[in-house]
XYZ file of N, CA and C in Angstrom:
576
model
N -4.858 18.070 23.412
C -3.531 17.570 22.884
C -4.119 17.388 21.121
N -3.273 17.656 20.449
C -3.080 18.493 19.108
C -3.228 17.649 18.335
N -3.652 17.972 16.579
C -3.738 16.376 15.387
C -2.011 15.536 15.120
N -1.149 16.986 15.000
C 0.180 16.106 15.074
C 0.565 15.423 15.724
N 0.718 15.941 17.211
C 1.298 14.780 18.572
C 0.108 13.870 18.250
N -1.182 13.257 18.318
C -1.909 12.866 18.397
C -1.081 11.378 17.130
N -0.978 12.045 15.669
C -0.605 11.399 14.956
C 0.945 10.387 15.034
N 1.168 11.342 15.092
C 2.602 11.189 15.830
C 2.768 10.155 17.199
N 2.362 10.186 17.420
C 1.977 8.976 18.667
C 1.625 7.759 17.994
N 0.497 7.730 17.493
C -0.053 6.809 17.335
C 0.451 6.087 15.862
N 1.058 6.800 15.252
C 2.679 6.269 14.268
C 3.350 5.493 15.560
N 4.316 6.045 16.021
C 6.085 5.108 16.315
C 4.630 4.337 17.578
N 3.613 4.010 18.449
C 2.997 3.154 19.005
C 3.058 1.859 17.902
N 1.769 2.415 16.630
C 1.832 1.600 15.528
C 3.357 0.309 14.855
N 4.214 0.920 14.403
C 5.076 0.633 13.824
C 5.936 0.272 15.167
N 6.068 0.271 16.751
C 6.857 -0.968 17.765
C 6.210 -1.786 17.408
N 4.727 -2.018 17.128
C 3.945 -3.096 17.696
C 4.140 -3.850 16.341
N 4.203 -3.393 15.742
C 4.822 -4.574 13.730
C 5.999 -4.587 13.849
N 7.290 -3.744 14.636
C 8.601 -4.029 14.940
C 8.785 -5.435 15.381
N 7.649 -5.688 16.590
C 7.879 -6.776 18.253
C 7.368 -8.498 17.225
N 6.754 -8.085 16.389
C 5.844 -9.296 15.643
C 7.698 -10.239 15.743
N 7.748 -10.667 15.587
C 8.300 -12.886 15.054
C 8.500 -12.299 13.567
N 9.636 -13.188 13.213
C 9.850 -13.056 11.835
C 9.019 -13.998 10.971
N 8.583 -15.321 12.254
C 8.088 -15.957 11.074
C 6.835 -15.599 11.333
N 5.906 -15.605 12.446
C 4.427 -14.212 12.484
C 4.230 -13.630 10.864
N 5.226 -12.835 11.197
C 4.995 -12.092 9.706
C 4.705 -12.562 8.910
N 5.684 -13.256 8.605
C 5.180 -14.836 7.250
C 4.430 -15.429 7.104
N 3.757 -15.669 8.080
C 2.589 -16.766 8.151
C 1.745 -15.358 8.155
N 0.868 -14.646 8.183
C 0.336 -13.407 8.280
C -0.012 -13.044 6.889
N 1.490 -12.137 6.604
C 1.222 -12.061 5.282
C 0.992 -12.599 4.679
N 0.670 -14.398 4.330
C -0.225 -15.368 3.643
C -1.102 -15.298 3.304
N -1.563 -14.966 4.519
C -2.835 -14.930 5.377
C -3.498 -13.615 4.563
N -2.987 -12.918 4.677
C -3.309 -11.841 3.751
C -3.643 -11.843 2.261
N -2.338 -12.492 1.261
C -1.966 -12.751 0.389
C -2.935 -13.410 -0.331
N -3.622 -14.311 -0.070
C -4.407 -15.203 0.553
C -6.129 -14.141 -0.430
N -5.905 -13.563 1.331
C -6.751 -12.873 1.312
C -7.692 -11.947 -0.412
N -6.448 -11.532 -0.507
C -6.465 -10.135 -1.533
C -6.191 -11.128 -3.053
N -5.873 -12.132 -3.049
C -6.093 -13.034 -4.299
C -7.647 -13.728 -4.625
N -8.097 -13.589 -3.921
C -10.004 -14.118 -3.104
C -10.422 -13.032 -3.728
N -10.504 -11.495 -3.238
C -11.380 -11.195 -3.629
C -11.642 -10.454 -4.904
N -12.809 -10.535 -4.894
C -13.363 -10.265 -6.434
C -13.037 -8.773 -7.035
N -13.267 -7.980 -6.347
C -13.072 -6.764 -7.339
C -11.133 -6.854 -8.038
N -10.462 -7.651 -6.550
C -8.713 -7.415 -7.972
C -8.842 -8.126 -8.589
N -9.836 -9.463 -7.720
C -9.437 -10.833 -8.847
C -9.946 -9.840 -10.523
N -11.112 -8.785 -11.033
C -11.351 -8.519 -12.312
C -10.534 -7.184 -12.471
N -9.843 -6.906 -11.925
C -9.016 -5.708 -12.349
C -7.763 -6.425 -13.083
N -8.182 -5.303 -13.742
C -7.022 -5.725 -15.334
C -5.497 -4.530 -14.244
N -5.534 -3.924 -14.534
C -3.502 -2.694 -14.300
C -3.802 -2.878 -12.403
N -3.873 -3.204 -11.593
C -3.132 -2.705 -9.883
C -2.401 -2.499 -9.816
N -1.561 -1.134 -9.029
C -0.923 -0.447 -8.263
C -0.653 -1.063 -7.485
N 0.444 -1.583 -6.625
C 0.755 -2.134 -5.345
C 1.601 -1.067 -5.048
N 2.264 -1.877 -4.094
C 3.974 -1.747 -3.098
C 4.378 -2.337 -3.541
N 6.119 -1.888 -3.158
C 7.091 -3.522 -2.855
C 7.734 -3.833 -0.962
N 7.338 -4.144 -0.245
C 7.221 -4.186 0.851
C 8.291 -3.975 1.303
N 8.528 -3.227 2.489
C 9.826 -2.394 2.462
C 9.748 -2.776 4.229
N 11.244 -3.567 5.011
C 11.574 -3.300 6.603
C 10.409 -3.920 6.992
N 9.139 -3.996 8.241
C 8.768 -4.786 8.841
C 7.148 -4.936 8.113
N 7.324 -4.220 6.896
C 6.058 -4.014 5.976
C 4.890 -5.510 6.071
N 3.728 -6.207 6.032
C 3.401 -6.740 4.868
C 4.245 -7.093 3.948
N 4.293 -8.764 3.999
C 5.082 -9.108 2.232
C 3.689 -9.203 1.275
N 3.419 -8.917 1.103
C 2.806 -8.655 -0.294
C 3.563 -9.154 -1.740
N 4.479 -9.602 -1.988
C 5.250 -10.006 -3.322
C 4.232 -11.522 -3.496
N 3.980 -12.564 -2.341
C 2.828 -13.603 -2.947
C 1.923 -12.939 -3.916
N 1.126 -12.002 -3.558
C -0.092 -11.295 -4.015
C 0.722 -11.255 -5.408
N 0.469 -9.948 -5.697
C 1.814 -9.544 -6.502
C 2.222 -10.885 -7.816
N 3.479 -11.595 -7.664
C 3.897 -12.791 -8.413
C 2.258 -13.213 -8.523
N 1.601 -13.826 -8.113
C 0.202 -14.757 -8.229
C -0.707 -13.701 -9.497
N -0.623 -12.145 -9.543
C -1.680 -11.718 -10.166
C -0.708 -11.545 -11.044
N 0.505 -11.368 -11.231
C 1.241 -11.558 -12.545
C 1.127 -12.804 -13.350
N 0.710 -13.819 -12.155
C 0.423 -15.006 -13.549
C -0.642 -15.574 -14.360
N -1.328 -15.299 -12.972
C -3.216 -15.076 -14.146
C -3.513 -12.691 -15.149
N -2.736 -12.830 -15.561
C -2.089 -11.839 -15.970
C -2.791 -10.898 -15.863
N -2.055 -10.326 -15.033
C -3.174 -8.642 -14.806
C -1.985 -7.771 -14.620
N -1.999 -6.530 -15.125
C -0.929 -5.533 -14.841
C -0.861 -5.317 -13.767
N 0.478 -5.564 -13.568
C 1.140 -5.203 -11.880
C 1.859 -3.259 -12.005
N 1.007 -2.365 -11.435
C 2.732 -1.762 -11.443
C 2.793 -1.343 -9.833
N 4.537 -0.164 -9.781
C 4.754 -0.879 -8.604
C 5.112 1.427 -9.022
N 5.462 1.887 -8.083
C 5.854 3.370 -7.171
C 7.091 3.210 -7.855
N 6.973 4.826 -8.590
C 8.510 5.347 -8.113
C 8.628 6.937 -7.494
N 9.582 6.547 -6.949
C 9.086 7.940 -5.831
C 10.388 9.013 -6.656
N 9.279 9.779 -6.977
C 10.119 11.171 -6.976
C 10.026 12.225 -6.101
N 11.414 12.320 -5.436
C 11.755 13.014 -4.409
C 11.781 14.431 -3.793
N 12.204 15.051 -5.490
C 12.038 16.356 -6.070
C 10.700 17.690 -6.364
N 9.686 16.400 -6.944
C 8.682 16.610 -7.029
C 7.582 16.448 -6.098
N 7.911 15.401 -4.731
C 7.524 14.748 -4.383
C 5.834 14.143 -4.680
N 6.963 13.168 -5.964
C 5.203 12.682 -6.414
C 5.640 10.634 -6.367
N 4.781 10.051 -6.675
C 4.759 9.057 -6.990
C 4.187 8.450 -7.975
N 5.033 7.844 -9.706
C 4.974 7.758 -11.002
C 4.481 6.287 -11.397
N 3.701 5.563 -11.325
C 3.207 4.155 -11.163
C 3.839 3.755 -12.816
N 4.723 2.663 -12.217
C 5.334 2.321 -13.515
C 5.085 0.656 -13.159
N 5.306 0.175 -14.506
C 4.713 -0.805 -14.613
C 5.676 -2.348 -14.866
N 5.446 -2.927 -13.764
C 6.045 -3.921 -12.759
C 6.563 -5.014 -13.792
N 7.271 -5.621 -14.377
C 8.171 -6.837 -15.665
C 8.384 -7.892 -14.332
N 8.976 -7.456 -13.441
C 10.038 -8.655 -11.961
C 11.221 -7.656 -12.357
N 11.420 -8.763 -10.965
C 12.591 -7.988 -9.778
C 13.616 -7.976 -10.370
N 14.092 -7.644 -12.046
C 15.808 -7.508 -12.119
C 15.005 -6.045 -12.961
N 13.554 -5.341 -13.111
C 13.878 -4.028 -13.093
C 13.642 -2.776 -11.644
N 13.789 -3.677 -11.173
C 14.042 -2.895 -9.929
C 15.473 -2.619 -9.380
N 15.303 -1.449 -9.043
C 16.128 -0.678 -7.393
C 15.988 -0.194 -6.539
N 17.251 0.057 -5.340
C 16.884 0.735 -4.247
C 16.794 2.060 -4.626
N 15.397 2.372 -3.989
C 15.203 3.840 -4.095
C 15.692 4.636 -3.302
N 14.739 6.012 -2.921
C 15.699 6.739 -2.209
C 15.122 6.142 -0.594
N 14.181 5.777 -0.405
C 13.890 5.862 0.802
C 14.330 3.975 1.241
N 15.141 3.494 0.417
C 15.559 2.347 0.572
C 14.507 1.079 0.163
N 13.496 1.771 -0.228
C 12.431 0.910 -0.845
C 12.956 0.277 -2.575
N 12.641 -1.357 -3.003
C 12.552 -1.585 -3.719
C 11.989 -0.237 -4.859
N 12.047 -0.423 -5.980
C 10.706 0.826 -6.757
C 11.907 0.885 -8.316
N 10.997 0.557 -9.283
C 11.117 0.580 -10.344
C 12.413 1.063 -10.862
N 13.143 0.882 -11.937
C 14.502 1.878 -11.999
C 14.109 2.260 -12.985
N 14.267 3.601 -12.215
C 13.668 5.140 -13.882
C 13.948 4.417 -15.298
N 15.678 3.883 -15.245
C 15.918 3.926 -16.629
C 15.344 2.822 -17.311
N 15.339 1.760 -16.893
C 14.198 0.610 -17.056
C 12.449 -0.007 -17.570
N 12.236 1.260 -16.536
C 10.974 1.627 -16.345
C 10.007 1.695 -17.708
N 8.804 1.738 -17.397
C 8.266 2.144 -18.216
C 6.522 3.071 -17.556
N 6.154 3.830 -17.647
C 5.041 4.654 -16.701
C 4.501 4.158 -17.663
N 3.206 4.309 -16.454
C 1.797 3.679 -16.827
C 1.262 5.221 -17.023
N -0.420 4.206 -17.858
C -1.721 5.854 -17.751
C -2.432 5.409 -16.577
N -2.329 6.294 -16.191
C -3.268 6.041 -14.701
C -4.627 6.061 -15.538
N -5.335 6.467 -16.511
C -6.944 6.603 -16.832
C -6.960 4.726 -16.654
N -6.330 3.436 -16.807
C -6.121 2.351 -17.468
C -6.223 1.855 -15.403
N -5.769 2.586 -15.258
C -5.744 1.766 -13.214
C -7.397 1.397 -12.498
N -7.682 0.554 -12.768
C -8.846 -0.184 -11.376
C -8.573 -0.170 -10.183
N -7.535 -0.403 -9.762
C -7.716 -1.114 -7.969
C -5.909 -0.527 -7.557
N -5.638 0.349 -6.068
C -4.785 0.550 -5.884
C -4.189 -0.482 -4.429
N -3.551 -0.874 -4.170
C -3.218 -1.538 -2.809
C -2.253 -0.706 -2.336
N -3.001 0.160 -0.877
C -1.591 1.292 -0.304
C -1.541 0.324 1.347
N 0.268 0.824 1.275
C 0.504 0.605 2.450
C 0.153 2.243 3.376
N 0.566 1.627 4.248
C 0.285 2.352 5.700
C 0.711 1.824 6.589
N 0.373 2.906 7.520
C 0.264 2.749 9.164
C -0.280 2.338 10.145
N -1.253 3.261 9.855
C -2.644 2.542 10.683
C -4.005 2.669 9.537
N -5.224 2.113 10.341
C -6.207 1.844 9.189
C -7.920 1.772 10.544
N -8.832 1.830 9.743
C -9.727 2.284 10.655
C -10.541 1.759 10.524
N -11.744 1.646 10.482
C -12.781 0.823 10.495
C -14.153 1.903 9.438
N -13.778 2.870 9.213
C -14.356 3.769 8.575
C -13.737 3.938 6.896
N -12.359 3.756 6.943
C -12.214 3.884 4.945
C -10.905 5.260 5.645
N -10.375 6.062 7.490
C -9.544 6.081 6.828
C -7.909 5.651 7.353
N -7.309 6.404 7.071
C -5.409 5.666 6.209
C -4.291 6.879 6.468
N -3.614 6.430 7.228
C -2.274 6.879 8.045
C -1.043 6.683 7.818
N -0.633 7.394 6.700
C 0.540 7.212 5.951
C 2.119 6.855 7.002
N 3.168 7.131 6.497
C 4.394 7.389 6.945
C 4.822 8.479 7.053
N 4.054 9.362 7.002
C 3.644 11.810 7.025
C 4.532 11.810 6.022
N 5.104 11.791 4.558
C 5.476 12.098 3.977
C 4.385 12.522 2.331
N 2.698 12.185 2.364
C 1.558 12.438 2.089
C 2.061 11.834 0.916
N 2.892 11.756 -0.282
C 3.127 10.839 -0.944
C 1.401 10.077 -1.731
N 0.906 9.403 -1.446
C -0.075 8.843 -1.919
C -1.498 9.638 -1.400
N -1.208 10.887 -1.144
C -2.027 11.450 -0.406
C -2.345 12.480 -1.918
N -1.148 13.301 -2.234
C -1.127 13.963 -3.152
C -1.773 12.814 -4.722
N -0.956 11.554 -4.883
C -1.126 10.658 -5.719
C -2.681 10.255 -6.072
N -3.449 10.333 -5.578
C -4.829 10.471 -5.040
C -5.488 11.991 -5.414
N -4.904 12.919 -4.537
C -5.546 14.183 -5.629
C -5.608 14.022 -6.866
N -4.646 13.687 -8.176
C -4.530 13.734 -9.592
C -4.265 13.403 -9.711
N -5.807 11.828 -9.351
C -6.956 11.144 -10.341
C -8.196 11.631 -10.732
N -8.245 11.376 -12.181
C -9.491 12.248 -12.305
C -10.429 10.730 -11.417
N -10.235 10.191 -11.921
C -11.704 9.410 -11.206
C -10.626 8.390 -10.299
N -11.148 8.371 -8.787
C -10.866 6.988 -8.078
C -10.986 5.768 -7.965
N -9.726 4.807 -8.614
C -9.864 3.260 -8.689
C -10.179 2.687 -7.245
N -10.381 1.291 -7.149
C -10.180 0.765 -6.034
C -9.374 0.331 -4.727
N -9.535 1.403 -3.514
C -8.542 1.423 -3.335
C -8.872 0.557 -1.593
N -7.298 -0.306 -1.558
C -7.998 -1.225 -0.333
C -6.534 -0.541 0.061
N -6.955 -1.136 1.150
C -5.840 -0.883 2.667
C -5.093 -1.398 2.628
N -3.571 -2.342 2.824
C -3.246 -3.931 3.295
C -2.227 -3.639 4.759
N -2.818 -4.613 5.834
C -2.137 -4.341 6.690
C -1.810 -5.406 8.213
N -1.725 -5.848 8.900
C -1.821 -6.516 9.643
C -3.022 -6.168 11.096
N -3.779 -7.316 11.237
C -4.784 -6.987 12.064
C -4.560 -5.708 13.082
N -2.987 -6.000 13.403
C -2.859 -4.257 14.460
C -2.772 -3.027 14.190
N -2.563 -2.922 13.160
C -2.427 -1.734 12.949
C -3.968 -0.968 11.914
N -5.339 -1.554 12.473
C -6.160 -1.078 12.460
C -6.618 -1.054 13.973
N -6.993 0.651 13.793
C -7.339 1.041 15.496
C -8.461 1.643 15.304
N -8.821 2.012 16.166
C -10.279 2.127 15.907
C -11.307 3.429 15.565
N -9.875 4.167 15.406
C -9.515 5.960 14.826
C -8.776 6.476 14.310
N -8.751 6.767 13.190
C -7.312 7.468 12.475
C -7.296 8.930 11.987
N -6.764 10.084 12.827
C -6.664 11.065 12.674
C -6.962 11.565 11.536
N -7.692 12.439 11.189
C -7.795 12.649 8.976
C -8.396 14.216 9.433
N -7.322 14.067 7.986
C -7.458 15.849 7.775
C -8.813 16.101 6.473
N -8.105 17.572 6.017
C -9.377 17.227 4.725
C -9.392 16.878 3.771
N -7.560 16.792 3.190
C -6.930 16.366 2.222
C -7.085 14.683 2.232
N -7.813 14.277 3.672
C -6.732 12.635 2.888
C -8.279 11.496 1.891
N -8.056 11.091 1.741
C -8.339 10.113 0.451
C -9.367 8.744 1.508
N -10.222 8.907 1.445
C -10.771 6.990 2.607
C -10.597 5.567 1.757
N -9.589 4.693 1.904
C -9.443 4.137 1.285
C -11.733 3.360 0.852
N -11.835 2.747 0.537
C -12.441 1.478 -0.367
C -12.990 -0.072 0.939
N -11.580 -0.246 0.837
C -11.688 -1.390 1.954
C -10.232 -1.912 2.706
N -9.696 -2.580 3.889
C -8.731 -2.525 4.084
C -8.705 -4.363 4.174
N -7.304 -4.734 3.932
C -7.412 -6.217 4.246
C -7.077 -6.217 5.415
N -6.688 -7.400 6.031
C -6.036 -8.133 6.962
C -5.664 -9.206 7.055
N -4.572 -10.201 8.714
C -5.010 -11.293 7.737
C -6.465 -12.531 8.402
N -7.603 -11.457 8.840
C -8.923 -11.554 9.544
C -9.354 -11.725 8.709
N -9.061 -11.009 6.810
C -9.688 -11.001 5.970
C -10.662 -9.440 5.843
N -11.466 -8.812 5.000
C -11.600 -8.169 4.327
C -12.641 -6.926 5.310
N -12.237 -6.112 5.408
C -13.027 -5.063 5.990
C -14.041 -4.188 5.091
N -15.174 -4.203 4.977
C -15.204 -3.144 3.428
C -16.253 -1.733 4.064
N -15.782 -0.444 3.304
C -16.759 0.288 4.129
C -17.810 0.726 3.048
């Protein structure tokens, strides 16, 4: 079986498993993940954190974002530029500066957003479909995060977040894939 087929099957398998979780279970486990994120030392020390706005049946990291903002941290969310197939990190000031983007994901409204200076970025909380215990990550297939990370002169602390059902033995990687420093699930932190 080739790499592409392998990735496609793994992606649909994990997404099916995630979709089958009840709303109550998703909410409970999301809260546990947010608690782990909030108590993580490297994240607590970070001045600027790029995260994401959850959509669909993704893990809900909004409680983490709100708490981190409350404790004075600078939170950035990505704006998707589909034409150039790239992410633009923008300062997150609150829900009133968000609008639904092209994939239905809430993201900074280009008319209200201030682009952030990536040289100040201390950590990135990265969404994904699947993660492994070696730092491998499989996204949704658009390559946006891979391209964004490739533009950074110095990589910040990279943390994947997901439910433990999204952690697999092996994520098929390609040469351009960047390995994560850690993954946080409801079970706690996996550090590599």
